[in-house]
Amino acid sequence: MNNKTYGHFDDAHREYVITDPQTPWPWINYLGNEDFFSLISNTAGGYSFFKDAKFRRITRYRYNGVPMDNGGRYFYIVEERGESKEERIVWNPGWKPCKTPLDSYECRHGMSYTRITGQKNSVEASVLFFVPLKKWCEVQKVTLKNLSNETKQLKLFSFAEWCLWNAATDMENFQRNFSTGEVEIDGSVIYHKTEYKERRNHYAYYSVNTPIQGFDTDRESFVGLYNEFDNPDAVMEGRPRNSVAHGWSPIASHYIEVELKPGEQKDFIFLLGYVEQPQEEKYAPKTPGLITSLGDLDRTFINKVRAQQTIAEFDTVEKVDKAFAELAAFWDDLLDRYTAKTGNEALDRMVNIWNQYQCMVTFNFSRSASFFESGVGRGMGFRDSNQDLVGFVHQIPSRARERIIDIASTQFPDGGCYHQYQPLTKRGNNDIGGGFNDDPCWLIFGTVAYIKETGDFSILDEMVPFDNQPGSEVTLFDHLRISFNHVVENLGPHKLPLIGRADWNDCLNLNCFSWDPNESFQTTENNSVGSKAESLMIAGLFVVTGKQYVELCQQIGKGVEAQRAQKEIDSMIEAVKQHGWDGEWYLRAYDFYGNKIGSNECEEGKIFIESQGWCGMAGIGQEEGMVDRALDSCKKYLDSEHGMVLNNPAFTTYHVEMGEISSYPAGYKENAGIFCHNNPWVIIADTVAARGNDAWELYQKISPVFIKDQTLHKVEPYVNCQMVAGKDAARPGEGKNSWLTGTAAWMWLTASQYILGIKPAYDGLLIDPCVPQTAKEYTVKRKFRGGEYLITIRNPKGVQKGVSSIIFDGQPLQGNVVPAAEGSHTVEVTMG
Ligand code: GLC
Ligand code: GLC
C-alpha cells in the first residue's frame, strides 16, 4: 500500500485541504448553488456556465488535454527583481499553469467555495473563489501580501478564455467560430458579446475593482501562437498587448501593477459574471431615456447596466466578506438538519459534511458536468434526478418539489418517460428518447420521499402535463398511478417486467443487438418487438416502490386503488419466487430469447448485484431464506477489498445479446467494476435482513472518507465516485468518474435512514437502526417538519437490529414512530 497523502480533512471548517498540487488526478470542487455554476480544480482549472453546461457555457475548457486540466481562471504574478529576464519570477498561486516551484501551496475546498494560496519569494497570493447566493457571478478575491522586508513591484495578470456559448459547437464549428467572437472593453470591465447582435440576449463579463494598466482580449496576442498557458507571451514579457479581439478566440485578461511595502497586503476583487436582459433592453438608448421603438437603440454597445449593478454589489472587501458569510450561514443551516455524533470521526464527517454536500451537487448537476462528464452529453436524467432528490430533499424541500414537477412533465401518457431532459428548457431530450422501463418507478420513489420529509400531500394535486404539452395536464397522483401501471402493463412471459431499452443498468442492452461500431449502445434503435427480455432488477424495484404506492394510497383514502395495487405486487413477488430465483441468488434477467442472465448456468456473469440488492430490499422470499442466501452469495462472489463488483465472473468476450455491458474490459464500469451506486442497495438489503455487521463493513468500503491509499484511488477522497475498478481489473481499487453519481444519494439514505436508522415517515420519524454489534451509543440531531429531535440510541446488549423501548420527551412511546411535532424533543432509544 502507498501511504502517501495529498491532503487532509479540516472538519471544523468543513474543508478538504490539499497540500500537494500534484494530486493523482485533478481534485475539484463546485461553486454555485442555483443558476451560475463553476467547476474548479485544485490548481484553479475548470469552467463556468449558467444553468446549462451545454447551451450556456461561459468559459472554455478542453477536456482530456495534455497536460490534463489545462485552462481555467488563472492569475499570473510577475515579480521584477531587476532589469533582465532572468531576474523576473513568474508564478501562479495554484502552481499551474506555470508550475514554478512554490515555497508553499494549499488548496482548501469547502462548501461551495475554494481558496487557493501560494507563496513565492516572500509574496503570498491567496484567491478565494465563490458564487454569492442567488447571484449570477463568480467572485475571485485575490489577496497579495508582502512577507518580506523590502518593497515589492509586482504585476498581476488575470486570465479567462470565453466559450462561444454552446459548448458543443464551440469545439467543432471552427469555420464559423473563428469569425464570430466579439468583445467590448470599458474601463476595468471586459465584456464578451459574441452573437449578441443576433439572437442572444445575454453576455458575460470579467471585471476588477481597481483601475487597470492594460488588458488583453485576443488569445493569440496574449499567449502567442507558439506558446502555451505556462508561458504566455504577454506575461513572460511583463507587458500586456491591449488587444481587442475580432473573431478567433476572445479572452479576458486584466493587467495590474502592484507595489507592496514590507508587510503590506492588497485585495482585488474580480468578478466573472453573466447577464441576461429583455430584448427591448439589449442596447442602451441613443438618447438617454428615449426608447419608443427598437430603432431608438444604439446597437454599437451592449446595455451594461445590469453588469454594473452586480459589479457595484461586490466592489469592496467588506461587501464580498459579507456575501461569503451569507454563504457560510446557508451551509450551516443546511447541514444542521441532520447531524450525527457516533464517536467515529470518519463516519461523522461523511454523514455530517461531505455526503450531504455531494448530494446537493448531484441534485444540481445530475450527470451533466464534472471532470468526467463533459457537460455536452447528458442533461438531467429521469431516474438519476429522482434518486438525487432523495438525498437532497431534507436540505431544500421546495427545490425538490419543483424538480419532481419538472421531471413528471417529461413523462408520456402511457407512463413511459424521456430518459433525459435539458435543464435550460426542461424539455425531454429527443436524441435519447425513452423506453427505459425502470424509469417510471423512480417517480414514485422521489415523490414519496418528498411527502414523507415534508408532509406536503398537496403536491399530489398539482396539474402536470405529459411531454410538456399544454392541455395534457393530469394530477401528479395520476402520473404516479400511470407509472405504477406502466410496469404492470409491460410484463413478459414469466410475468416479470419487460426491460425495454435497459433498466437501471444502462449497459444491459438486451434488445439492441449491435454489431456496428459506429452506433451508440445508448441511443441506437432497439428491437423489442417479440422480445422476451425481462428484468429482475425492475421486479424488485417495482415491489419496493409499489409498496410505497400502496401506503400512499392508504394515506390519502384511496383504499380500492391500494388493494388493486397490492394484488399486482403480490403477483410480482410470486413471479420472482417462481421464475426469478436461481437457487442461491436472484436471477438478473431473461434475454430476448428467454434465456437466463445471471444464473449459475451461465458461463460468465453468473451473479449480478442489482437484483440481489432490489429483491433483497423488497424482502422477496425473506421467510423462505432467499434474502439471506442472496446476501451470502454477494459476499462470496461479488465482494472484494474495495467493495462489491457488479457481476461475476466478468465478461471476457462480447455478447451481442447483452450489449454494452460486455463491451467493457473485465473489471471496469458495468462489467464487474465496483459500481458504487449499487453497493448501498446491498447494504440496505443487509439492514432489511438485520445484518448490521455486514452493512457496516460494506459501508466503510464504499465511503470515500475511509480510503487508505489515495494514490491508488486517484480521484477525490472526499466524495464518492461512480466506479472503482473491480477485482478483475488491472488496478483494483482505482476510482473513476467522481462526483456525479447516484452513489451520493444512496449512501446518504443508507447511513442516515438504514444504519443510523432515522427514517421520515408519514406521521413522524421512524426509528429503526441496524448497526454493528460493537456500536454502543450514538446521537442524531434531526430537524423535521418544524421540530428538532435529539435522538440518543443505546445498544447495551450489542444487538444488530431491533428497538426494545423508546422514551419520547420523558414518556414511553408505543411503537417506533416518533410523532412529528414542532419544538424541541428528546428521544431515548434502547436497542435489544
Ligand atoms: C450511470 C447512469 C445511471 C445508470 C448507471 C448504470 O451512472 O447515470 O442512470 O443507472 O450508470 O448504468
Ligand atoms: C454508458 C455508461 C453508463 C452510463 C451510460 C449513459 O456508456 O457505461 O455508466 O450511464 O453510458 O450515458
Short mmCIF file of C-alpha atoms in Angstrom, two decimals, residues 528-743:
data_model
loop_
_atom_site.label_atom_id
_atom_site.label_comp_id
_atom_site.label_asym_id
_atom_site.label_seq_id
_atom_site.Cartn_x
_atom_site.Cartn_y
_atom_site.Cartn_z
CA SER A 528 -38.02 -5.04 -28.74
CA VAL A 529 -40.73 -6.49 -30.98
CA GLY A 530 -41.22 -10.08 -29.90
CA SER A 531 -38.66 -9.68 -27.14
CA LYS A 532 -38.88 -11.81 -24.04
CA ALA A 533 -36.29 -9.75 -22.19
CA GLU A 534 -37.38 -9.34 -18.56
CA SER A 535 -35.63 -7.67 -15.64
CA LEU A 536 -35.42 -8.88 -12.07
CA MET A 537 -33.99 -5.52 -11.10
CA ILE A 538 -37.22 -3.84 -12.17
CA ALA A 539 -39.19 -6.57 -10.42
CA GLY A 540 -37.50 -5.74 -7.10
CA LEU A 541 -37.75 -2.01 -7.73
CA PHE A 542 -41.43 -2.42 -8.56
CA VAL A 543 -42.11 -4.27 -5.31
CA VAL A 544 -40.29 -1.63 -3.25
CA THR A 545 -41.86 1.38 -4.97
CA GLY A 546 -45.20 -0.45 -5.40
CA LYS A 547 -45.40 -0.91 -1.63
CA GLN A 548 -44.67 2.79 -1.29
CA TYR A 549 -47.50 3.48 -3.71
CA VAL A 550 -49.91 1.29 -1.75
CA GLU A 551 -49.02 3.00 1.51
CA LEU A 552 -49.51 6.38 -0.16
CA CYS A 553 -52.93 5.37 -1.47
CA GLN A 554 -53.93 4.30 2.02
CA GLN A 555 -52.79 7.62 3.42
CA ILE A 556 -54.99 9.58 1.05
CA GLY A 557 -58.06 7.40 1.37
CA LYS A 558 -57.73 5.51 -1.88
CA GLY A 559 -58.34 2.09 -0.36
CA VAL A 560 -59.63 0.42 -3.51
CA GLU A 561 -56.65 1.52 -5.54
CA ALA A 562 -54.38 0.32 -2.71
CA GLN A 563 -55.97 -3.11 -2.86
CA ARG A 564 -55.70 -3.32 -6.61
CA ALA A 565 -52.05 -2.33 -6.46
CA GLN A 566 -51.31 -4.77 -3.66
CA LYS A 567 -52.58 -7.63 -5.81
CA GLU A 568 -50.18 -6.68 -8.57
CA ILE A 569 -47.34 -6.58 -6.10
CA ASP A 570 -48.28 -9.98 -4.71
CA SER A 571 -48.26 -11.45 -8.22
CA MET A 572 -44.88 -9.90 -8.87
CA ILE A 573 -43.50 -11.42 -5.68
CA GLU A 574 -44.85 -14.79 -6.78
CA ALA A 575 -43.33 -14.40 -10.24
CA VAL A 576 -39.93 -13.63 -8.73
CA LYS A 577 -40.10 -16.61 -6.42
CA GLN A 578 -41.10 -18.92 -9.25
CA HIS A 579 -39.03 -17.62 -12.12
CA GLY A 580 -36.50 -15.29 -10.60
CA TRP A 581 -34.70 -17.47 -8.11
CA ASP A 582 -31.63 -19.32 -9.21
CA GLY A 583 -31.06 -21.46 -6.15
CA GLU A 584 -28.51 -19.35 -4.32
CA TRP A 585 -29.36 -15.88 -5.60
CA TYR A 586 -31.87 -13.95 -7.68
CA LEU A 587 -31.50 -14.13 -11.44
CA ARG A 588 -30.68 -10.89 -13.17
CA ALA A 589 -32.82 -11.09 -16.29
CA TYR A 590 -34.12 -13.11 -19.19
CA ASP A 591 -32.74 -12.15 -22.57
CA PHE A 592 -34.55 -11.51 -25.85
CA TYR A 593 -34.99 -15.23 -26.43
CA GLY A 594 -35.95 -16.02 -22.85
CA ASN A 595 -32.54 -17.35 -21.78
CA LYS A 596 -31.34 -16.73 -18.23
CA ILE A 597 -28.90 -13.97 -17.39
CA GLY A 598 -27.14 -14.03 -14.04
CA SER A 599 -27.58 -17.70 -13.41
CA ASN A 600 -25.25 -20.40 -12.24
CA GLU A 601 -25.94 -21.98 -15.61
CA CYS A 602 -24.22 -19.10 -17.40
CA GLU A 603 -20.54 -19.24 -18.15
CA GLU A 604 -19.84 -15.61 -17.43
CA GLY A 605 -21.89 -13.16 -15.41
CA LYS A 606 -23.38 -15.86 -13.19
CA ILE A 607 -24.45 -13.44 -10.50
CA PHE A 608 -25.34 -9.73 -10.65
CA ILE A 609 -25.60 -7.27 -7.82
CA GLU A 610 -28.69 -5.25 -8.83
CA SER A 611 -31.27 -7.97 -8.41
CA GLN A 612 -29.78 -9.09 -5.10
CA GLY A 613 -30.00 -5.52 -3.84
CA TRP A 614 -33.51 -4.80 -5.04
CA CYS A 615 -35.18 -8.13 -4.42
CA GLY A 616 -33.40 -8.12 -1.07
CA MET A 617 -34.62 -4.63 -0.21
CA ALA A 618 -38.09 -5.74 -1.27
CA GLY A 619 -37.77 -8.68 1.10
CA ILE A 620 -38.92 -11.11 -1.60
CA GLY A 621 -38.82 -14.64 -0.19
CA GLN A 622 -37.38 -13.48 3.11
CA GLU A 623 -39.40 -16.07 5.07
CA GLU A 624 -38.01 -18.78 2.81
CA GLY A 625 -34.47 -17.57 3.47
CA MET A 626 -33.93 -16.20 -0.02
CA VAL A 627 -32.72 -12.78 1.10
CA ASP A 628 -30.08 -14.21 3.40
CA ARG A 629 -28.87 -16.66 0.82
CA ALA A 630 -28.66 -13.97 -1.82
CA LEU A 631 -26.67 -11.76 0.55
CA ASP A 632 -24.34 -14.62 1.42
CA SER A 633 -23.78 -15.17 -2.28
CA CYS A 634 -22.94 -11.49 -2.72
CA LYS A 635 -20.26 -11.83 -0.07
CA LYS A 636 -18.93 -14.98 -1.63
CA TYR A 637 -18.83 -13.99 -5.29
CA LEU A 638 -19.05 -10.21 -5.56
CA ASP A 639 -17.23 -8.81 -2.56
CA SER A 640 -13.63 -7.61 -2.56
CA GLU A 641 -11.30 -5.38 -0.59
CA HIS A 642 -12.75 -2.24 -2.21
CA GLY A 643 -16.41 -3.17 -2.40
CA MET A 644 -18.72 -5.43 -4.35
CA VAL A 645 -18.40 -5.80 -8.10
CA LEU A 646 -21.44 -5.56 -10.33
CA ASN A 647 -21.26 -9.07 -11.73
CA ASN A 648 -19.13 -12.15 -11.54
CA PRO A 649 -17.37 -13.64 -13.36
CA ALA A 650 -16.67 -10.64 -15.56
CA PHE A 651 -17.46 -10.92 -19.27
CA THR A 652 -14.35 -11.64 -21.24
CA THR A 653 -15.99 -11.68 -24.66
CA TYR A 654 -18.56 -9.53 -26.40
CA HIS A 655 -22.09 -10.88 -26.07
CA VAL A 656 -24.22 -9.25 -28.69
CA GLU A 657 -27.37 -10.29 -26.85
CA MET A 658 -26.27 -8.24 -23.81
CA GLY A 659 -24.73 -5.23 -25.45
CA GLU A 660 -22.57 -2.59 -23.84
CA ILE A 661 -22.01 -4.41 -20.55
CA SER A 662 -19.82 -6.94 -22.31
CA SER A 663 -18.05 -4.24 -24.31
CA TYR A 664 -16.08 -3.08 -21.31
CA PRO A 665 -12.82 -4.73 -20.31
CA ALA A 666 -13.22 -7.02 -17.34
CA GLY A 667 -13.38 -5.17 -14.05
CA TYR A 668 -14.41 -1.78 -15.41
CA LYS A 669 -17.67 0.10 -15.41
CA GLU A 670 -20.75 -2.08 -15.70
CA ASN A 671 -18.64 -5.15 -16.48
CA ALA A 672 -17.63 -6.21 -12.99
CA GLY A 673 -16.47 -2.81 -11.87
CA ILE A 674 -17.33 -1.80 -8.34
CA PHE A 675 -20.21 0.36 -9.45
CA CYS A 676 -20.54 2.21 -6.16
CA HIS A 677 -24.16 3.24 -6.79
CA ASN A 678 -25.45 -0.28 -6.29
CA ASN A 679 -23.43 -1.23 -3.23
CA PRO A 680 -25.76 0.71 -0.93
CA TRP A 681 -28.61 -1.42 -2.26
CA VAL A 682 -26.89 -4.45 -0.81
CA ILE A 683 -26.13 -2.56 2.38
CA ILE A 684 -29.79 -1.64 2.74
CA ALA A 685 -30.79 -5.21 1.97
CA ASP A 686 -28.39 -6.20 4.76
CA THR A 687 -30.29 -3.94 7.14
CA VAL A 688 -33.61 -5.40 5.97
CA ALA A 689 -32.19 -8.79 6.92
CA ALA A 690 -30.84 -7.44 10.25
CA ARG A 691 -27.20 -7.96 9.22
CA GLY A 692 -25.73 -4.88 10.84
CA ASN A 693 -22.15 -6.15 10.84
CA ASP A 694 -22.20 -6.80 7.10
CA ALA A 695 -23.90 -3.49 6.41
CA TRP A 696 -21.24 -1.56 8.28
CA GLU A 697 -18.38 -3.44 6.71
CA LEU A 698 -19.54 -2.72 3.18
CA TYR A 699 -20.47 0.86 4.02
CA GLN A 700 -16.88 1.53 5.03
CA LYS A 701 -15.53 0.07 1.81
CA ILE A 702 -17.68 2.39 -0.29
CA SER A 703 -17.27 5.58 1.76
CA PRO A 704 -14.52 7.84 0.40
CA VAL A 705 -13.61 9.00 3.90
CA PHE A 706 -12.24 5.56 4.72
CA ILE A 707 -9.92 5.36 1.71
CA LYS A 708 -6.44 4.37 2.70
CA ASP A 709 -4.42 4.54 -0.48
CA GLN A 710 -5.05 7.95 -2.08
CA THR A 711 -2.60 7.34 -4.89
CA LEU A 712 -4.30 4.16 -5.96
CA HIS A 713 -7.79 5.61 -5.53
CA LYS A 714 -6.69 8.52 -7.68
CA VAL A 715 -9.86 10.66 -7.55
CA GLU A 716 -11.07 12.93 -4.73
CA PRO A 717 -11.03 11.32 -1.29
CA TYR A 718 -13.94 13.46 -0.08
CA VAL A 719 -16.68 12.37 -2.46
CA ASN A 720 -17.91 9.15 -3.97
CA CYS A 721 -17.07 8.19 -7.47
CA GLN A 722 -19.27 6.22 -9.82
CA MET A 723 -16.86 3.36 -10.25
CA VAL A 724 -13.86 1.80 -8.61
CA ALA A 725 -12.01 -0.79 -10.67
CA GLY A 726 -13.12 -4.26 -9.63
CA LYS A 727 -11.21 -7.34 -8.66
CA ASP A 728 -10.81 -8.48 -12.28
CA ALA A 729 -9.32 -5.15 -13.38
CA ALA A 730 -5.67 -4.32 -13.92
CA ARG A 731 -5.61 -1.99 -10.91
CA PRO A 732 -8.36 -2.94 -8.49
CA GLY A 733 -9.22 0.00 -6.25
CA GLU A 734 -8.60 2.72 -8.82
CA GLY A 735 -11.51 5.17 -8.83
CA LYS A 736 -13.04 6.96 -11.82
CA ASN A 737 -15.93 9.28 -12.59
CA SER A 738 -16.07 11.13 -9.32
CA TRP A 739 -18.84 13.44 -8.07
CA LEU A 740 -21.89 12.94 -10.28
CA THR A 741 -23.25 9.61 -9.24
CA GLY A 742 -26.36 8.23 -7.63
CA THR A 743 -23.99 6.79 -5.04
#
